[in-house]
Coordinates of C-alpha atoms and ligand atoms in Angstrom, one line a residue:
M4 CA 124.2 109.5 87.8
K5 CA 121.9 110.6 90.5
I6 CA 121.5 114.3 91.2
I7 CA 121.5 115.0 94.9
L8 CA 119.0 117.8 95.7
P9 CA 120.2 120.5 98.0
L10 CA 117.8 120.0 101.0
I11 CA 118.1 123.0 103.2
P12 CA 118.1 122.0 106.8
H13 CA 115.9 124.0 109.2
P14 CA 118.2 126.5 111.0
C15 CA 117.0 125.3 114.5
F16 CA 116.9 121.6 113.6
P17 CA 119.8 120.5 111.4
D18 CA 118.3 117.0 111.2
S19 CA 114.9 118.4 110.3
Y20 CA 114.1 116.2 107.3
Q21 CA 113.3 119.2 105.1
F22 CA 111.7 118.2 101.8
P23 CA 112.3 119.8 98.3
E24 CA 110.3 123.0 97.7
D25 CA 108.2 121.4 94.9
F26 CA 107.3 118.3 96.8
W27 CA 103.6 117.3 96.4
W28 CA 101.9 116.8 99.8
G29 CA 98.6 115.0 99.3
T30 CA 96.0 112.6 100.7
A31 CA 94.1 109.7 99.2
T32 CA 90.7 107.9 99.2
S33 CA 88.8 105.7 96.8
S34 CA 85.2 105.7 95.5
Y35 CA 83.6 102.6 97.0
Q36 CA 85.3 103.3 100.4
I37 CA 83.8 106.7 100.9
E38 CA 81.0 107.7 98.5
G39 CA 77.9 105.7 99.5
A40 CA 74.9 106.6 97.3
I41 CA 75.1 103.3 95.6
T42 CA 71.8 103.5 93.8
E43 CA 71.8 107.2 93.1
E44 CA 71.7 108.7 89.6
D45 CA 71.5 105.3 87.9
R46 CA 74.7 103.8 89.4
Q47 CA 74.4 100.0 89.1
P48 CA 76.1 97.5 91.5
S49 CA 79.8 96.9 91.6
V50 CA 81.3 93.5 92.6
W51 CA 81.9 95.0 96.0
D52 CA 78.2 95.7 96.5
T53 CA 77.4 92.1 95.7
F54 CA 80.3 90.8 97.8
S55 CA 79.5 92.9 100.8
A56 CA 75.8 92.0 100.6
T57 CA 76.7 88.3 100.8
P58 CA 76.5 87.1 104.4
G59 CA 79.8 86.2 105.9
R60 CA 82.0 88.1 103.5
V61 CA 82.5 91.4 105.3
R62 CA 83.0 91.9 109.0
G63 CA 79.8 92.9 110.8
G64 CA 77.8 92.6 107.5
N65 CA 79.0 96.1 106.6
T66 CA 78.6 97.4 103.1
G67 CA 79.6 100.6 101.2
A68 CA 75.9 101.6 100.8
V69 CA 76.4 104.8 102.9
A70 CA 80.1 104.7 103.8
C71 CA 81.2 108.3 104.6
D72 CA 78.3 109.7 102.5
H73 CA 80.9 111.6 100.6
Y74 CA 78.7 111.7 97.5
H75 CA 76.5 114.3 99.4
R76 CA 79.1 115.8 101.7
Y77 CA 82.0 116.3 99.2
E78 CA 82.0 120.1 99.6
L79 CA 82.6 119.9 103.4
D80 CA 85.2 117.2 102.9
V81 CA 87.1 119.4 100.4
Q82 CA 86.9 122.3 102.8
L83 CA 88.5 120.2 105.4
M84 CA 91.2 119.2 103.0
A85 CA 91.9 122.8 102.4
Q86 CA 92.3 123.3 106.2
L87 CA 94.7 120.5 106.2
G88 CA 96.7 122.4 103.6
V89 CA 97.1 119.6 101.0
K90 CA 97.5 120.8 97.4
H91 CA 97.0 117.3 96.0
Y92 CA 94.2 114.8 96.3
R93 CA 94.0 111.3 95.0
F94 CA 90.5 109.8 94.6
S95 CA 89.0 107.2 92.3
I96 CA 86.2 107.2 89.8
A97 CA 83.6 104.5 90.0
W98 CA 83.2 102.6 86.8
P99 CA 79.6 101.6 87.5
R100 CA 78.6 105.3 87.9
I101 CA 80.0 106.1 84.5
M102 CA 78.9 102.9 82.7
P103 CA 76.3 101.2 84.8
E104 CA 76.3 98.1 82.6
G105 CA 80.1 98.1 82.4
R106 CA 80.2 98.9 78.6
G107 CA 78.1 100.8 76.1
T108 CA 76.0 103.7 77.3
V109 CA 77.6 106.5 79.4
N110 CA 75.6 107.8 82.3
E111 CA 76.2 111.5 82.2
A112 CA 74.7 112.0 85.6
G113 CA 77.4 109.9 87.1
V114 CA 80.1 111.9 85.2
D115 CA 78.5 115.1 86.6
F116 CA 79.3 114.1 90.2
Y117 CA 83.0 114.0 89.4
K118 CA 82.7 117.3 87.5
R119 CA 81.2 118.9 90.7
L120 CA 83.9 117.3 92.9
V121 CA 86.8 118.3 90.7
D122 CA 85.5 121.9 90.2
C123 CA 85.3 122.1 94.0
L124 CA 88.8 120.9 94.4
H125 CA 90.1 123.5 91.9
E126 CA 88.2 126.2 93.8
Y127 CA 90.2 125.4 96.8
G128 CA 93.5 125.2 94.9
I129 CA 93.7 121.4 95.2
T130 CA 95.0 119.4 92.2
P131 CA 93.0 116.3 91.4
H132 CA 94.7 112.9 90.8
A133 CA 92.1 110.4 89.5
T134 CA 92.5 106.7 89.8
L135 CA 90.4 105.1 87.1
F136 CA 89.9 101.8 88.8
H137 CA 90.1 101.1 92.6
W138 CA 88.4 97.7 92.6
D139 CA 84.7 98.6 92.2
S140 CA 84.2 96.9 88.8
P141 CA 80.7 96.7 87.4
Q142 CA 78.8 93.6 88.5
A143 CA 77.3 93.4 85.0
L144 CA 80.7 92.4 83.6
A145 CA 81.2 89.7 86.3
D146 CA 77.8 88.3 85.2
L147 CA 78.7 88.5 81.5
Y148 CA 82.1 87.0 81.5
G149 CA 83.6 86.7 84.9
S150 CA 85.3 90.2 85.0
W151 CA 89.1 89.8 85.1
Q152 CA 88.9 86.1 84.1
S153 CA 88.3 87.4 80.6
R154 CA 90.6 89.3 78.2
Q155 CA 87.6 91.2 77.1
M156 CA 87.7 93.1 80.5
A157 CA 90.9 94.9 79.3
V158 CA 89.1 96.1 76.2
D159 CA 86.0 97.2 78.0
Y160 CA 88.2 99.0 80.6
A161 CA 89.9 101.0 77.9
D162 CA 86.6 102.0 76.4
Y163 CA 85.4 103.2 79.9
V164 CA 88.7 105.1 80.3
T165 CA 88.2 106.8 76.9
A166 CA 84.7 107.9 77.9
V167 CA 86.0 109.3 81.2
V168 CA 89.0 111.2 79.8
R169 CA 87.0 112.7 77.0
R170 CA 84.5 114.1 79.5
L171 CA 86.9 115.1 82.4
G172 CA 90.2 115.6 80.6
D173 CA 89.7 119.4 80.6
R174 CA 89.6 119.3 84.4
I175 CA 91.9 116.4 85.4
T176 CA 95.5 116.1 84.1
H177 CA 96.9 113.5 86.4
W178 CA 95.5 110.0 85.7
M179 CA 96.2 106.6 87.4
T180 CA 95.1 103.5 85.6
L181 CA 94.6 100.7 88.2
N182 CA 95.1 100.4 91.9
E183 CA 97.0 97.4 93.2
I184 CA 96.6 94.7 90.6
P185 CA 97.6 91.9 93.1
C186 CA 94.7 92.7 95.4
F187 CA 91.8 92.6 92.9
T188 CA 93.2 89.7 91.0
H189 CA 95.2 87.3 93.2
M190 CA 93.1 88.1 96.3
G191 CA 89.8 88.2 94.3
Y192 CA 90.2 84.9 92.5
G193 CA 92.9 83.2 94.6
V194 CA 92.8 79.8 95.9
N195 CA 92.9 79.8 99.8
C196 CA 92.9 83.5 100.2
D197 CA 91.9 84.8 103.6
P198 CA 90.1 87.2 103.8
P199 CA 89.2 87.2 100.2
H200 CA 88.4 90.3 98.1
A201 CA 85.5 90.7 95.7
P202 CA 84.4 88.8 93.7
G203 CA 85.7 86.1 96.0
T204 CA 85.6 83.5 93.1
Q205 CA 87.9 80.6 93.6
V206 CA 89.3 79.6 90.2
D207 CA 90.7 76.1 89.6
S208 CA 94.4 76.7 89.3
L209 CA 97.2 79.1 90.0
K210 CA 97.5 79.5 86.3
E211 CA 94.0 80.9 86.1
V212 CA 94.8 83.3 88.9
W213 CA 97.9 84.6 87.0
Q214 CA 95.7 84.9 83.9
T215 CA 93.5 87.4 85.8
S216 CA 96.5 89.6 86.7
H217 CA 97.8 89.3 83.1
H218 CA 94.4 90.7 81.9
A219 CA 94.7 93.5 84.4
L220 CA 98.2 94.4 83.1
L221 CA 96.7 94.5 79.6
A222 CA 94.0 96.8 80.9
H223 CA 96.7 99.1 82.3
G224 CA 98.5 99.1 78.9
L225 CA 95.4 99.7 76.8
G226 CA 94.1 102.2 79.4
T227 CA 97.4 104.2 79.2
Q228 CA 97.1 104.4 75.4
A229 CA 93.4 105.4 75.8
I230 CA 94.2 108.2 78.2
R231 CA 96.9 109.7 76.0
A232 CA 94.6 109.4 72.9
A233 CA 91.6 111.0 74.6
S234 CA 93.1 113.7 76.7
P235 CA 92.5 117.2 75.2
V236 CA 95.6 118.6 77.0
P237 CA 99.0 117.2 78.1
C238 CA 98.6 114.9 81.1
T239 CA 100.5 112.4 83.2
V240 CA 99.7 108.7 83.5
S241 CA 100.8 106.4 86.3
L242 CA 100.2 102.8 87.4
V243 CA 99.6 102.4 91.1
D244 CA 101.2 99.2 92.5
N245 CA 101.8 97.7 95.9
F246 CA 104.8 95.7 95.0
A247 CA 106.2 93.7 97.9
V248 CA 109.3 95.3 99.4
T249 CA 112.2 93.2 100.5
V250 CA 114.3 94.9 103.3
P251 CA 117.8 93.7 104.1
L252 CA 118.1 92.4 107.6
I253 CA 121.4 94.3 107.9
E254 CA 122.4 97.1 105.4
S255 CA 125.6 95.3 104.4
P256 CA 126.5 94.3 100.8
D257 CA 125.6 90.6 101.2
H258 CA 122.2 91.2 102.7
I259 CA 121.4 94.0 100.2
E260 CA 122.3 91.6 97.4
A261 CA 120.0 89.0 98.9
A262 CA 117.1 91.5 99.2
K263 CA 117.6 92.4 95.5
K264 CA 117.4 88.8 94.4
A265 CA 114.4 88.1 96.6
F266 CA 112.6 91.1 95.1
H267 CA 111.9 89.0 92.0
T268 CA 109.9 86.3 93.8
C269 CA 108.4 88.2 96.7
G270 CA 104.6 88.5 96.5
Q271 CA 103.6 88.9 92.9
N272 CA 106.4 91.3 91.9
G273 CA 107.9 89.1 89.2
G274 CA 104.6 89.0 87.3
I275 CA 103.3 92.5 87.8
I276 CA 105.7 95.3 88.5
F277 CA 108.4 93.5 86.4
P278 CA 106.4 93.3 83.1
A279 CA 104.8 96.8 83.7
L280 CA 108.2 98.5 84.1
T281 CA 110.6 96.3 82.2
G282 CA 108.4 94.6 79.5
A283 CA 109.1 91.1 80.7
Y284 CA 108.0 88.7 83.5
S285 CA 110.9 87.9 85.8
P286 CA 112.7 84.8 84.6
L287 CA 113.0 83.7 88.2
L288 CA 109.3 83.9 88.7
L289 CA 108.6 82.1 85.4
A290 CA 110.9 79.3 86.5
E291 CA 109.1 79.0 89.8
L292 CA 105.6 79.0 88.2
G293 CA 106.4 76.5 85.5
E294 CA 103.0 75.4 84.0
N295 CA 101.2 77.8 86.1
A296 CA 102.5 80.8 84.2
P297 CA 99.8 82.7 82.3
D298 CA 99.3 82.5 78.6
I299 CA 100.9 85.5 77.0
Q300 CA 99.9 86.4 73.5
E301 CA 102.1 88.0 70.9
G302 CA 102.3 91.8 71.5
D303 CA 101.0 91.6 75.0
L304 CA 104.2 92.6 76.7
E305 CA 104.7 95.6 74.4
T306 CA 101.1 96.7 75.2
I307 CA 101.7 96.3 78.9
H308 CA 105.1 98.1 78.9
Q309 CA 103.9 101.6 78.2
P310 CA 105.9 104.7 78.9
L311 CA 104.7 106.2 82.2
D312 CA 105.1 109.6 83.8
F313 CA 105.2 108.2 87.4
L314 CA 105.0 105.0 89.3
G315 CA 102.5 105.2 92.1
F316 CA 103.8 103.2 95.1
N317 CA 101.4 102.1 97.8
I318 CA 103.5 101.1 100.8
Y319 CA 102.5 99.9 104.3
S320 CA 105.0 97.3 105.4
G321 CA 108.0 95.2 104.2
T322 CA 109.6 91.7 104.4
Y323 CA 113.0 91.2 106.0
V324 CA 115.4 89.1 104.0
R325 CA 118.9 87.9 104.7
A326 CA 121.7 86.3 102.7
A327 CA 121.6 82.5 103.1
D328 CA 123.8 79.6 102.1
N329 CA 121.1 77.8 100.0
K330 CA 120.5 77.5 96.3
L331 CA 118.6 80.8 96.1
G332 CA 121.2 82.8 98.1
Y333 CA 118.5 84.4 100.3
E334 CA 115.8 83.6 102.8
F335 CA 112.7 85.4 103.9
L336 CA 112.4 86.1 107.6
D337 CA 109.2 85.7 109.6
F338 CA 108.3 88.4 112.1
P339 CA 108.9 87.2 115.7
P340 CA 106.0 87.1 118.1
G341 CA 105.5 90.6 119.7
Y342 CA 107.0 92.5 116.7
P343 CA 105.4 96.0 116.7
R344 CA 102.3 96.1 114.5
M345 CA 99.5 98.6 113.8
H346 CA 95.8 97.5 113.8
M347 CA 95.9 95.0 111.0
P348 CA 97.4 91.5 110.9
W349 CA 99.7 92.5 108.0
L350 CA 100.7 96.0 109.3
D351 CA 104.1 95.1 110.9
I352 CA 106.0 98.4 111.3
V353 CA 109.0 98.4 108.9
P354 CA 109.6 102.1 108.1
D355 CA 112.6 101.3 106.0
C356 CA 110.3 99.7 103.5
V357 CA 109.7 103.1 102.0
Y358 CA 113.4 103.7 101.3
W359 CA 114.0 100.1 100.0
G360 CA 111.0 100.1 97.8
I361 CA 112.2 103.2 96.0
H362 CA 115.7 101.8 96.0
H363 CA 114.5 98.6 94.3
I364 CA 112.7 100.5 91.5
S365 CA 115.9 102.3 90.6
E366 CA 118.5 99.6 91.4
T367 CA 116.8 96.2 91.1
L368 CA 114.4 97.0 88.2
G369 CA 116.8 99.4 86.6
R370 CA 114.3 102.3 86.3
P371 CA 116.1 105.3 88.0
D372 CA 114.5 107.4 85.3
L373 CA 111.0 106.9 86.5
P374 CA 109.7 109.5 88.9
L375 CA 107.8 108.0 91.9
L376 CA 104.8 109.1 94.0
I377 CA 104.0 107.4 97.2
T378 CA 100.3 107.1 96.4
E379 CA 99.3 105.5 99.7
N380 CA 101.0 105.2 103.1
G381 CA 99.3 105.2 106.5
C382 CA 97.9 102.8 109.1
A383 CA 94.9 101.6 111.1
A384 CA 94.9 102.4 114.8
Q385 CA 92.5 101.7 117.6
D386 CA 91.2 105.3 117.8
Q387 CA 89.0 106.4 120.6
V388 CA 87.2 109.7 121.0
N389 CA 88.1 111.0 124.5
A390 CA 85.9 113.0 127.0
N391 CA 86.9 116.2 125.3
G392 CA 85.8 114.9 121.9
E393 CA 89.4 114.5 120.6
V394 CA 91.2 111.6 119.0
I395 CA 94.8 111.6 120.2
D396 CA 96.4 109.0 117.8
T397 CA 100.1 109.3 118.9
D398 CA 100.6 105.7 117.5
R399 CA 99.6 106.9 114.0
I400 CA 101.9 109.9 114.2
F401 CA 104.7 107.6 115.3
Y402 CA 104.1 105.4 112.3
L403 CA 103.8 108.3 109.8
R404 CA 106.8 110.2 111.1
H405 CA 109.1 107.2 110.7
H406 CA 107.9 106.4 107.2
L407 CA 108.3 110.0 106.1
R408 CA 111.8 110.0 107.4
A409 CA 112.6 107.0 105.3
A410 CA 111.1 108.8 102.3
H411 CA 113.4 111.8 103.1
R412 CA 116.4 109.5 103.1
A413 CA 115.6 108.3 99.6
I414 CA 115.2 111.9 98.3
A415 CA 118.4 113.0 100.1
Q416 CA 120.2 110.2 98.2
G417 CA 118.9 111.6 94.9
Y418 CA 116.1 109.1 94.2
P419 CA 113.2 110.7 92.2
L420 CA 110.4 110.7 94.8
K421 CA 108.1 113.6 93.9
G422 CA 105.1 113.3 96.2
Y423 CA 103.3 111.6 99.1
F424 CA 99.6 110.9 99.5
L425 CA 98.6 109.9 103.0
W426 CA 96.1 107.0 103.3
S427 CA 93.6 108.1 104.3
F428 CA 92.0 111.5 104.5
M429 CA 89.2 110.0 106.6
D430 CA 88.1 106.7 108.1
N431 CA 86.3 104.6 105.6
F432 CA 85.0 101.2 104.5
E433 CA 88.1 99.0 104.8
W434 CA 87.0 96.2 102.4
S435 CA 86.6 92.8 104.1
W436 CA 87.1 94.5 107.5
G437 CA 84.2 96.9 107.0
Y438 CA 84.2 99.9 109.4
D439 CA 86.1 97.9 112.0
R440 CA 89.4 99.4 110.9
R441 CA 90.2 103.1 110.9
F442 CA 92.9 104.4 108.6
G443 CA 91.9 108.1 108.6
I444 CA 93.6 111.2 109.9
T445 CA 90.0 112.4 110.2
Y446 CA 87.7 110.3 112.5
V447 CA 84.3 109.6 111.0
D448 CA 81.5 109.0 113.5
Y449 CA 79.4 106.9 111.2
P450 CA 75.9 107.3 112.9
T451 CA 76.1 111.1 112.7
Q452 CA 78.7 111.4 109.8
Q453 CA 80.5 113.9 112.0
R454 CA 84.2 114.5 111.0
I455 CA 86.7 114.9 113.8
P456 CA 90.2 115.8 112.7
K457 CA 92.6 113.6 114.8
A458 CA 95.9 114.7 116.3
S459 CA 97.6 113.2 113.2
F460 CA 95.6 115.6 111.1
D461 CA 97.2 118.5 113.0
W462 CA 100.6 116.9 112.8
Y463 CA 100.4 116.3 109.1
R464 CA 99.1 119.9 108.5
E465 CA 102.3 121.1 110.3
C466 CA 104.5 118.9 108.1
I467 CA 102.9 120.4 105.0
R468 CA 103.1 123.9 106.3
N469 CA 106.8 123.6 107.2
N470 CA 107.6 121.3 104.3
R471 CA 109.4 118.9 106.7
V472 CA 108.8 116.0 109.0
M473 CA 107.7 117.3 112.3
Ligands
FCB8 C1 95.3 99.4 100.2 C2 94.1 99.8 99.4 C3 93.3 100.9 100.0 C4 93.2 100.7 101.5 C5 94.5 100.4 102.1 C6 94.5 100.3 103.6 O1 95.7 98.1 99.8 O2 94.5 100.3 98.1 O3 92.0 101.0 99.4 O4 92.3 99.7 101.8 O5 95.1 99.3 101.5

């Protein structure tokens, strides 16, 4: 039984998309994308330092060496967040700052940076949400055993997590284990992946690729146990996933049924979000993989399937599906030429993906009990600073408005969506695309490191202030 929340419409705007009073409005970033200061205070390289320093890997030869220089400018950035009015901030902790060699000795100077950052957030009344791994794994572990190719990575990750939570657990009570397993495993080790992600290792078979994501799932499970064991106070734990969202071509029972079936085999869903939330790989995926399924040891699925407080859902686009008269009962639809898209080849605008993603977690995976946070949503746009020094990103506002309306639809139907973190607070290092793609609501002029709030920043501030989609 879903409980429908009484959403009070704005008196002047009956269709005003008012959000519940206790909704968490936030914004998100990650360590490698904004911090810079890659050699400071004994930090050692991550796989992204190595990857971006390799010619031809990242657009324009860009690296995260300086990025937004947030390591030195965090106070000003937090002040700007306070002006935005967000009460929640999702950032990530860089493993190679905390354990430069990946395992063993803890670098207290690296921990201190996050103490300073978190204390500053609290000073401005902003609640920290820390992701413990957003892709910048220590290069030392890649050299030692090939990072996620080894099961040992999950064990070392859990030790790193224990070290962090023991030291920061008095200040941080919202933890997220791993960001987007498909990206740092399937795109990092995949065969024929373009553009690849660090480490950019091509393993020999699809089975080996699935083995890397299986190891990451184990890391999530062991990490969750480690957080709960190490936290000095009650805390929440989430997994952040970017499961692929199937959207029915027409919202009629036959196409909705097709979208639900297709959810199992779309992207890596069947082997990542399924085991994480249900304790089993999807049988439909296993049938499709055959000999390419990963080796699963006894007890692994129990370890992976930990009780969670939230699911973090990163959502940017979706895949249209329709019912079909074939043996699957569905078919995936390609986007036609000219379909509206933001400034990325994969950023086709499908606002209903937000609603259907939430719907699938409840209805397709059978987890209506699990509260959700949208931990990332946003878009790249071709931002220009005009003669008055402003960035008027009406296209980004258009994108965000429609996605938030779809989020509101889910809440109005009683689905347990509790918060929204806009990606991203500011332009940053967009992985293989370097600084060529801007996802921020704050423009970063990289040569001067000046921050210029865009029109979308003002728009989002008004949404937060009024607690509704403006
Ligand atoms: C997500 C990543 C995030 C950012 C956005 C655009 O996949 O988690 O770091 O790059 O895409």
